[in-house]
Amino acid sequence: MPSLLTGLPALLWTVPYAGSRYPGSPAATARPDLALGANCQLYAYEVLRHFGRRLPPLRSAELWADRAATREVSEPAPFDLLLYSPDGTAYGAHVGVWVAEDSVLHLCREVGRPAVWHPDDFAARPRYRRLVGAKRAVQAA
């Protein structure tokens, strides 16, 4: 298991997938407890927050366009966010956290709970087959 994952509390391994609980959504704003569920973005941001990195509540396309809180990187490192989509566009892209070489922690409807996948696992699925790119938080909180 990548060392980053050993520091992840049990609660972050049991978050259920809930597509209606995304950054800035009424459901997540009113009740931010992840025990109620999260989408991929909300989950990834909470993983980063646990390790002292905070990002604004950006949706996928906003995250990709952002240059204030994040920067694009060509080679991912631990804590970088990876965006995947069917066609390489950022709108509606799936977000995961790079935790080690060839390991991405993410939350998706297909699994229903957090999972660690190899990049090839994403490429094998039509909805995630294209890597949009990787983003890095510019500063820790």
GROMACS .gro file of N, CA and C in nm:
model
  423
    1MET      N    1   0.084  -0.118   0.000
    1MET     CA    2   0.000   0.000   0.000
    1MET      C    3   0.089   0.124   0.000
    2PRO      N    4   0.063   0.218  -0.089
    2PRO     CA    5   0.142   0.342  -0.090
    2PRO      C    6   0.137   0.410   0.047
    3SER      N    7   0.249   0.468   0.089
    3SER     CA    8   0.258   0.526   0.223
    3SER      C    9   0.156   0.636   0.246
    4LEU      N   10   0.121   0.711   0.146
    4LEU     CA   11   0.020   0.815   0.162
    4LEU      C   12  -0.111   0.755   0.213
    5LEU      N   13  -0.144   0.637   0.166
    5LEU     CA   14  -0.270   0.575   0.204
    5LEU      C   15  -0.272   0.527   0.348
    6THR      N   16  -0.156   0.497   0.404
    6THR     CA   17  -0.154   0.452   0.543
    6THR      C   18  -0.193   0.564   0.638
    7GLY      N   19  -0.180   0.688   0.596
    7GLY     CA   20  -0.220   0.803   0.677
    7GLY      C   21  -0.365   0.844   0.659
    8LEU      N   22  -0.438   0.771   0.578
    8LEU     CA   23  -0.578   0.804   0.551
    8LEU      C   24  -0.666   0.744   0.660
    9PRO      N   25  -0.747   0.825   0.727
    9PRO     CA   26  -0.831   0.770   0.834
    9PRO      C   27  -0.938   0.676   0.778
   10ALA      N   28  -0.985   0.587   0.864
   10ALA     CA   29  -1.085   0.488   0.824
   10ALA      C   30  -1.208   0.553   0.761
   11LEU      N   31  -1.251   0.667   0.813
   11LEU     CA   32  -1.369   0.734   0.759
   11LEU      C   33  -1.354   0.761   0.608
   12LEU      N   34  -1.234   0.797   0.564
   12LEU     CA   35  -1.214   0.827   0.422
   12LEU      C   36  -1.209   0.703   0.335
   13TRP      N   37  -1.210   0.585   0.394
   13TRP     CA   38  -1.219   0.460   0.319
   13TRP      C   39  -1.363   0.412   0.306
   14THR      N   40  -1.456   0.475   0.378
   14THR     CA   41  -1.594   0.426   0.380
   14THR      C   42  -1.695   0.526   0.323
   15VAL      N   43  -1.649   0.634   0.266
   15VAL     CA   44  -1.739   0.735   0.209
   15VAL      C   45  -1.820   0.673   0.096
   16PRO      N   46  -1.952   0.678   0.103
   16PRO     CA   47  -2.032   0.625  -0.008
   16PRO      C   48  -2.039   0.726  -0.123
   17TYR      N   49  -2.050   0.675  -0.245
   17TYR     CA   50  -2.066   0.763  -0.360
   17TYR      C   51  -2.206   0.824  -0.358
   18ALA      N   52  -2.213   0.956  -0.375
   18ALA     CA   53  -2.340   1.028  -0.385
   18ALA      C   54  -2.321   1.141  -0.485
   19GLY      N   55  -2.369   1.120  -0.606
   19GLY     CA   56  -2.349   1.216  -0.714
   19GLY      C   57  -2.406   1.354  -0.688
   20SER      N   58  -2.506   1.364  -0.603
   20SER     CA   59  -2.567   1.495  -0.575
   20SER      C   60  -2.486   1.576  -0.473
   21ARG      N   61  -2.383   1.515  -0.417
   21ARG     CA   62  -2.300   1.584  -0.316
   21ARG      C   63  -2.167   1.622  -0.379
   22TYR      N   64  -2.168   1.733  -0.452
   22TYR     CA   65  -2.050   1.784  -0.521
   22TYR      C   66  -2.009   1.917  -0.460
   23PRO      N   67  -1.889   1.967  -0.488
   23PRO     CA   68  -1.845   2.095  -0.430
   23PRO      C   69  -1.944   2.207  -0.461
   24GLY      N   70  -1.988   2.274  -0.356
   24GLY     CA   71  -2.080   2.384  -0.371
   24GLY      C   72  -2.226   2.345  -0.382
   25SER      N   73  -2.258   2.217  -0.383
   25SER     CA   74  -2.398   2.175  -0.395
   25SER      C   75  -2.473   2.211  -0.267
   26PRO      N   76  -2.604   2.233  -0.278
   26PRO     CA   77  -2.682   2.261  -0.157
   26PRO      C   78  -2.669   2.150  -0.053
   27ALA      N   79  -2.669   2.025  -0.097
   27ALA     CA   80  -2.660   1.912  -0.003
   27ALA      C   81  -2.527   1.912   0.072
   28ALA      N   82  -2.417   1.935   0.002
   28ALA     CA   83  -2.286   1.933   0.066
   28ALA      C   84  -2.262   2.058   0.149
   29THR      N   85  -2.318   2.170   0.108
   29THR     CA   86  -2.302   2.294   0.184
   29THR      C   87  -2.380   2.287   0.315
   30ALA      N   88  -2.502   2.237   0.308
   30ALA     CA   89  -2.587   2.229   0.427
   30ALA      C   90  -2.534   2.126   0.527
   31ARG      N   91  -2.483   2.014   0.477
   31ARG     CA   92  -2.435   1.905   0.564
   31ARG      C   93  -2.305   1.852   0.506
   32PRO      N   94  -2.192   1.913   0.543
   32PRO     CA   95  -2.063   1.875   0.483
   32PRO      C   96  -2.006   1.741   0.526
   33ASP      N   97  -2.069   1.671   0.617
   33ASP     CA   98  -2.020   1.543   0.665
   33ASP      C   99  -2.011   1.442   0.551
   34LEU      N  100  -1.894   1.389   0.523
   34LEU     CA  101  -1.877   1.294   0.414
   34LEU      C  102  -1.939   1.159   0.441
   35ALA      N  103  -1.978   1.133   0.565
   35ALA     CA  104  -2.048   1.007   0.595
   35ALA      C  105  -2.179   1.001   0.517
   36LEU      N  106  -2.229   1.118   0.475
   36LEU     CA  107  -2.351   1.125   0.395
   36LEU      C  108  -2.324   1.100   0.247
   37GLY      N  109  -2.197   1.091   0.211
   37GLY     CA  110  -2.160   1.064   0.073
   37GLY      C  111  -2.093   1.183   0.007
   38ALA      N  112  -2.038   1.157  -0.111
   38ALA     CA  113  -1.967   1.259  -0.188
   38ALA      C  114  -1.957   1.213  -0.332
   39ASN      N  115  -1.933   1.310  -0.419
   39ASN     CA  116  -1.896   1.273  -0.556
   39ASN      C  117  -1.743   1.269  -0.561
   40CYS      N  118  -1.687   1.244  -0.676
   40CYS     CA  119  -1.542   1.228  -0.687
   40CYS      C  120  -1.465   1.353  -0.647
   41GLN      N  121  -1.516   1.471  -0.685
   41GLN     CA  122  -1.445   1.596  -0.655
   41GLN      C  123  -1.446   1.625  -0.506
   42LEU      N  124  -1.563   1.618  -0.445
   42LEU     CA  125  -1.575   1.646  -0.302
   42LEU      C  126  -1.486   1.550  -0.223
   43TYR      N  127  -1.484   1.424  -0.263
   43TYR     CA  128  -1.400   1.325  -0.197
   43TYR      C  129  -1.251   1.360  -0.214
   44ALA      N  130  -1.208   1.388  -0.335
   44ALA     CA  131  -1.067   1.419  -0.359
   44ALA      C  132  -1.023   1.542  -0.280
   45TYR      N  133  -1.108   1.644  -0.275
   45TYR     CA  134  -1.074   1.765  -0.199
   45TYR      C  135  -1.063   1.735  -0.050
   46GLU      N  136  -1.147   1.644   0.001
   46GLU     CA  137  -1.140   1.608   0.143
   46GLU      C  138  -1.012   1.529   0.173
   47VAL      N  139  -0.970   1.443   0.081
   47VAL     CA  140  -0.843   1.373   0.098
   47VAL      C  141  -0.729   1.474   0.106
   48LEU      N  142  -0.728   1.570   0.014
   48LEU     CA  143  -0.623   1.672   0.017
   48LEU      C  144  -0.629   1.753   0.146
   49ARG      N  145  -0.751   1.791   0.188
   49ARG     CA  146  -0.767   1.869   0.310
   49ARG      C  147  -0.712   1.793   0.431
   50HIS      N  148  -0.735   1.663   0.435
   50HIS     CA  149  -0.684   1.582   0.545
   50HIS      C  150  -0.532   1.595   0.557
   51PHE      N  151  -0.466   1.610   0.445
   51PHE     CA  152  -0.320   1.622   0.444
   51PHE      C  153  -0.273   1.768   0.439
   52GLY      N  154  -0.362   1.861   0.473
   52GLY     CA  155  -0.323   2.002   0.485
   52GLY      C  156  -0.325   2.082   0.357
   53ARG      N  157  -0.390   2.032   0.254
   53ARG     CA  158  -0.399   2.105   0.127
   53ARG      C  159  -0.546   2.139   0.102
   54ARG      N  160  -0.575   2.264   0.090
   54ARG     CA  161  -0.714   2.308   0.070
   54ARG      C  162  -0.730   2.370  -0.068
   55LEU      N  163  -0.843   2.338  -0.129
   55LEU     CA  164  -0.877   2.396  -0.258
   55LEU      C  165  -1.017   2.454  -0.250
   56PRO      N  166  -1.044   2.556  -0.330
   56PRO     CA  167  -1.181   2.609  -0.335
   56PRO      C  168  -1.274   2.504  -0.395
   57PRO      N  169  -1.404   2.517  -0.374
   57PRO     CA  170  -1.500   2.416  -0.423
   57PRO      C  171  -1.524   2.425  -0.574
   58LEU      N  172  -1.424   2.386  -0.649
   58LEU     CA  173  -1.429   2.395  -0.795
   58LEU      C  174  -1.486   2.267  -0.855
   59ARG      N  175  -1.569   2.284  -0.957
   59ARG     CA  176  -1.614   2.169  -1.036
   59ARG      C  177  -1.503   2.135  -1.135
   60SER      N  178  -1.515   2.026  -1.207
   60SER     CA  179  -1.407   1.975  -1.293
   60SER      C  180  -1.355   2.078  -1.393
   61ALA      N  181  -1.444   2.139  -1.469
   61ALA     CA  182  -1.399   2.236  -1.570
   61ALA      C  183  -1.336   2.358  -1.504
   62GLU      N  184  -1.391   2.399  -1.390
   62GLU     CA  185  -1.333   2.512  -1.317
   62GLU      C  186  -1.195   2.476  -1.263
   63LEU      N  187  -1.182   2.355  -1.213
   63LEU     CA  188  -1.053   2.308  -1.163
   63LEU      C  189  -0.949   2.309  -1.274
   64TRP      N  190  -0.987   2.259  -1.390
   64TRP     CA  191  -0.893   2.252  -1.502
   64TRP      C  192  -0.852   2.392  -1.548
   65ALA      N  193  -0.946   2.486  -1.547
   65ALA     CA  194  -0.917   2.623  -1.591
   65ALA      C  195  -0.845   2.704  -1.484
   66ASP      N  196  -0.854   2.665  -1.359
   66ASP     CA  197  -0.798   2.742  -1.248
   66ASP      C  198  -0.647   2.758  -1.258
   67ARG      N  199  -0.601   2.878  -1.230
   67ARG     CA  200  -0.458   2.906  -1.225
   67ARG      C  201  -0.420   2.974  -1.094
   68ALA      N  202  -0.518   3.000  -1.006
   68ALA     CA  203  -0.491   3.067  -0.879
   68ALA      C  204  -0.456   2.966  -0.769
   69ALA      N  205  -0.534   2.860  -0.757
   69ALA     CA  206  -0.514   2.762  -0.649
   69ALA      C  207  -0.438   2.639  -0.695
   70THR      N  208  -0.429   2.619  -0.828
   70THR     CA  209  -0.364   2.499  -0.882
   70THR      C  210  -0.279   2.535  -1.003
   71ARG      N  211  -0.194   2.441  -1.038
   71ARG     CA  212  -0.120   2.455  -1.164
   71ARG      C  213  -0.116   2.320  -1.232
   72GLU      N  214  -0.113   2.322  -1.363
   72GLU     CA  215  -0.105   2.199  -1.441
   72GLU      C  216   0.036   2.143  -1.430
   73VAL      N  217   0.046   2.010  -1.420
   73VAL     CA  218   0.176   1.944  -1.417
   73VAL      C  219   0.178   1.832  -1.520
   74SER      N  220   0.295   1.806  -1.576
   74SER     CA  221   0.305   1.702  -1.678
   74SER      C  222   0.330   1.564  -1.619
   75GLU      N  223   0.394   1.558  -1.504
   75GLU     CA  224   0.421   1.432  -1.436
   75GLU      C  225   0.358   1.439  -1.297
   76PRO      N  226   0.259   1.354  -1.269
   76PRO     CA  227   0.194   1.362  -1.139
   76PRO      C  228   0.284   1.315  -1.025
   77ALA      N  229   0.258   1.373  -0.908
   77ALA     CA  230   0.325   1.338  -0.783
   77ALA      C  231   0.216   1.317  -0.678
   78PRO      N  232   0.251   1.256  -0.565
   78PRO     CA  233   0.149   1.238  -0.462
   78PRO      C  234   0.077   1.369  -0.429
   79PHE      N  235  -0.054   1.357  -0.413
   79PHE     CA  236  -0.148   1.466  -0.384
   79PHE      C  237  -0.192   1.543  -0.508
   80ASP      N  238  -0.142   1.511  -0.625
   80ASP     CA  239  -0.191   1.577  -0.745
   80ASP      C  240  -0.327   1.521  -0.783
   81LEU      N  241  -0.409   1.604  -0.844
   81LEU     CA  242  -0.542   1.563  -0.890
   81LEU      C  243  -0.535   1.526  -1.037
   82LEU      N  244  -0.591   1.411  -1.071
   82LEU     CA  245  -0.598   1.368  -1.210
   82LEU      C  246  -0.742   1.377  -1.256
   83LEU      N  247  -0.763   1.426  -1.377
   83LEU     CA  248  -0.896   1.439  -1.434
   83LEU      C  249  -0.907   1.345  -1.553
   84TYR      N  250  -1.016   1.268  -1.554
   84TYR     CA  251  -1.042   1.171  -1.661
   84TYR      C  252  -1.180   1.198  -1.721
   85SER      N  253  -1.192   1.176  -1.852
   85SER     CA  254  -1.322   1.192  -1.918
   85SER      C  255  -1.328   1.100  -2.040
   86PRO      N  256  -1.446   1.089  -2.100
   86PRO     CA  257  -1.458   1.004  -2.219
   86PRO      C  258  -1.383   1.059  -2.340
   87ASP      N  259  -1.374   1.194  -2.348
   87ASP     CA  260  -1.321   1.255  -2.469
   87ASP      C  261  -1.205   1.352  -2.448
   88GLY      N  262  -1.154   1.360  -2.326
   88GLY     CA  263  -1.041   1.448  -2.298
   88GLY      C  264  -1.080   1.590  -2.261
   89THR      N  265  -1.211   1.618  -2.250
   89THR     CA  266  -1.254   1.751  -2.208
   89THR      C  267  -1.274   1.753  -2.057
   90ALA      N  268  -1.257   1.870  -1.997
   90ALA     CA  269  -1.264   1.881  -1.852
   90ALA      C  270  -1.406   1.890  -1.798
   91TYR      N  271  -1.501   1.934  -1.880
   91TYR     CA  272  -1.638   1.948  -1.830
   91TYR      C  273  -1.691   1.811  -1.787
   92GLY      N  274  -1.730   1.800  -1.660
   92GLY     CA  275  -1.783   1.675  -1.608
   92GLY      C  276  -1.679   1.567  -1.585
   93ALA      N  277  -1.552   1.603  -1.589
   93ALA     CA  278  -1.445   1.504  -1.574
   93ALA      C  279  -1.445   1.443  -1.434
   94HIS      N  280  -1.401   1.319  -1.428
   94HIS     CA  281  -1.385   1.245  -1.303
   94HIS      C  282  -1.252   1.287  -1.240
   95VAL      N  283  -1.250   1.303  -1.107
   95VAL     CA  284  -1.130   1.349  -1.038
   95VAL      C  285  -1.082   1.243  -0.938
   96GLY      N  286  -0.952   1.217  -0.941
   96GLY     CA  287  -0.890   1.126  -0.846
   96GLY      C  288  -0.761   1.187  -0.794
   97VAL      N  289  -0.705   1.127  -0.690
   97VAL     CA  290  -0.582   1.175  -0.627
   97VAL      C  291  -0.469   1.075  -0.655
   98TRP      N  292  -0.361   1.124  -0.714
   98TRP     CA  293  -0.243   1.042  -0.738
   98TRP      C  294  -0.179   1.014  -0.602
   99VAL      N  295  -0.166   0.888  -0.564
   99VAL     CA  296  -0.111   0.854  -0.433
   99VAL      C  297   0.026   0.790  -0.439
  100ALA      N  298   0.061   0.735  -0.552
  100ALA     CA  299   0.193   0.674  -0.572
  100ALA      C  300   0.205   0.640  -0.719
  101GLU      N  301   0.324   0.598  -0.759
  101GLU     CA  302   0.342   0.564  -0.899
  101GLU      C  303   0.236   0.463  -0.942
  102ASP      N  304   0.161   0.503  -1.041
  102ASP     CA  305   0.057   0.418  -1.098
  102ASP      C  306  -0.057   0.382  -1.004
  103SER      N  307  -0.086   0.469  -0.906
  103SER     CA  308  -0.197   0.446  -0.814
  103SER      C  309  -0.278   0.573  -0.796
  104VAL      N  310  -0.408   0.564  -0.824
  104VAL     CA  311  -0.499   0.679  -0.812
  104VAL      C  312  -0.612   0.641  -0.718
  105LEU      N  313  -0.627   0.719  -0.611
  105LEU     CA  314  -0.736   0.702  -0.516
  105LEU      C  315  -0.853   0.784  -0.566
  106HIS      N  316  -0.971   0.724  -0.571
  106HIS     CA  317  -1.087   0.797  -0.621
  106HIS      C  318  -1.215   0.735  -0.569
  107LEU      N  319  -1.325   0.805  -0.590
  107LEU     CA  320  -1.457   0.759  -0.551
  107LEU      C  321  -1.545   0.765  -0.675
  108CYS      N  322  -1.602   0.651  -0.714
  108CYS     CA  323  -1.686   0.649  -0.833
  108CYS      C  324  -1.813   0.568  -0.808
  109ARG      N  325  -1.912   0.596  -0.887
  109ARG     CA  326  -2.041   0.527  -0.878
  109ARG      C  327  -2.024   0.376  -0.900
  110GLU      N  328  -1.939   0.339  -0.994
  110GLU     CA  329  -1.920   0.198  -1.029
  110GLU      C  330  -1.882   0.112  -0.908
  111VAL      N  331  -1.793   0.162  -0.824
  111VAL     CA  332  -1.747   0.087  -0.707
  111VAL      C  333  -1.833   0.120  -0.585
  112GLY      N  334  -1.871   0.247  -0.572
  112GLY     CA  335  -1.957   0.289  -0.462
  112GLY      C  336  -1.884   0.331  -0.336
  113ARG      N  337  -1.757   0.300  -0.325
  113ARG     CA  338  -1.671   0.335  -0.212
  113ARG      C  339  -1.534   0.374  -0.268
  114PRO      N  340  -1.449   0.439  -0.188
  114PRO     CA  341  -1.316   0.473  -0.239
  114PRO      C  342  -1.240   0.349  -0.287
  115ALA      N  343  -1.164   0.369  -0.393
  115ALA     CA  344  -1.087   0.261  -0.454
  115ALA      C  345  -0.954   0.316  -0.504
  116VAL      N  346  -0.858   0.229  -0.520
  116VAL     CA  347  -0.729   0.265  -0.578
  116VAL      C  348  -0.716   0.189  -0.709
  117TRP      N  349  -0.701   0.263  -0.816
  117TRP     CA  350  -0.689   0.205  -0.950
  117TRP      C  351  -0.556   0.243  -1.012
  118HIS      N  352  -0.511   0.157  -1.100
  118HIS     CA  353  -0.397   0.184  -1.188
  118HIS      C  354  -0.452   0.270  -1.304
  119PRO      N  355  -0.371   0.357  -1.363
  119PRO     CA  356  -0.420   0.435  -1.477
  119PRO      C  357  -0.482   0.350  -1.588
  120ASP      N  358  -0.432   0.227  -1.607
  120ASP     CA  359  -0.490   0.139  -1.710
  120ASP      C  360  -0.635   0.103  -1.677
  121ASP      N  361  -0.670   0.100  -1.548
  121ASP     CA  362  -0.808   0.072  -1.509
  121ASP      C  363  -0.902   0.182  -1.558
  122PHE      N  364  -0.854   0.305  -1.557
  122PHE     CA  365  -0.935   0.415  -1.609
  122PHE      C  366  -0.945   0.405  -1.761
  123ALA      N  367  -0.834   0.379  -1.826
  123ALA     CA  368  -0.831   0.371  -1.972
  123ALA      C  369  -0.921   0.260  -2.026
  124ALA      N  370  -0.944   0.158  -1.946
  124ALA     CA  371  -1.027   0.045  -1.989
  124ALA      C  372  -1.177   0.074  -1.983
  125ARG      N  373  -1.215   0.188  -1.926
  125ARG     CA  374  -1.356   0.222  -1.911
  125ARG      C  375  -1.390   0.342  -1.999
  126PRO      N  376  -1.492   0.333  -2.083
  126PRO     CA  377  -1.525   0.443  -2.173
  126PRO      C  378  -1.544   0.578  -2.105
  127ARG      N  379  -1.605   0.583  -1.988
  127ARG     CA  380  -1.632   0.712  -1.924
  127ARG      C  381  -1.506   0.778  -1.867
  128TYR      N  382  -1.397   0.702  -1.853
  128TYR     CA  383  -1.272   0.755  -1.798
  128TYR      C  384  -1.152   0.735  -1.891
  129ARG      N  385  -1.176   0.698  -2.014
  129ARG     CA  386  -1.067   0.648  -2.099
  129ARG      C  387  -0.959   0.751  -2.134
  130ARG      N  388  -0.992   0.879  -2.125
  130ARG     CA  389  -0.892   0.982  -2.161
  130ARG      C  390  -0.849   1.063  -2.039
  131LEU      N  391  -0.720   1.072  -2.018
  131LEU     CA  392  -0.666   1.158  -1.913
  131LEU      C  393  -0.669   1.301  -1.963
  132VAL      N  394  -0.742   1.387  -1.895
  132VAL     CA  395  -0.744   1.529  -1.929
  132VAL      C  396  -0.612   1.590  -1.889
  133GLY      N  397  -0.565   1.557  -1.769
  133GLY     CA  398  -0.438   1.608  -1.720
  133GLY      C  399  -0.431   1.603  -1.569
  134ALA      N  400  -0.323   1.659  -1.516
  134ALA     CA  401  -0.300   1.659  -1.371
  134ALA      C  402  -0.285   1.802  -1.321
  135LYS      N  403  -0.339   1.825  -1.201
  135LYS     CA  404  -0.331   1.957  -1.137
  135LYS      C  405  -0.270   1.942  -0.998
  136ARG      N  406  -0.193   2.041  -0.958
  136ARG     CA  407  -0.129   2.041  -0.826
  136ARG      C  408  -0.172   2.165  -0.750
  137ALA      N  409  -0.208   2.147  -0.623
  137ALA     CA  410  -0.238   2.261  -0.537
  137ALA      C  411  -0.110   2.344  -0.525
  138VAL      N  412  -0.122   2.476  -0.537
  138VAL     CA  413  -0.003   2.560  -0.538
  138VAL      C  414   0.053   2.584  -0.399
  139GLN      N  415  -0.028   2.568  -0.296
  139GLN     CA  416   0.025   2.584  -0.161
  139GLN      C  417  -0.058   2.504  -0.062
  140ALA      N  418   0.009   2.456   0.039
  140ALA     CA  419  -0.062   2.386   0.147
  140ALA      C  420  -0.128   2.489   0.236
  141ALA      N  421  -0.238   2.448   0.296
  141ALA     CA  422  -0.312   2.538   0.385
  141ALA      C  423  -0.242   2.551   0.518
   0.00000   0.00000   0.00000
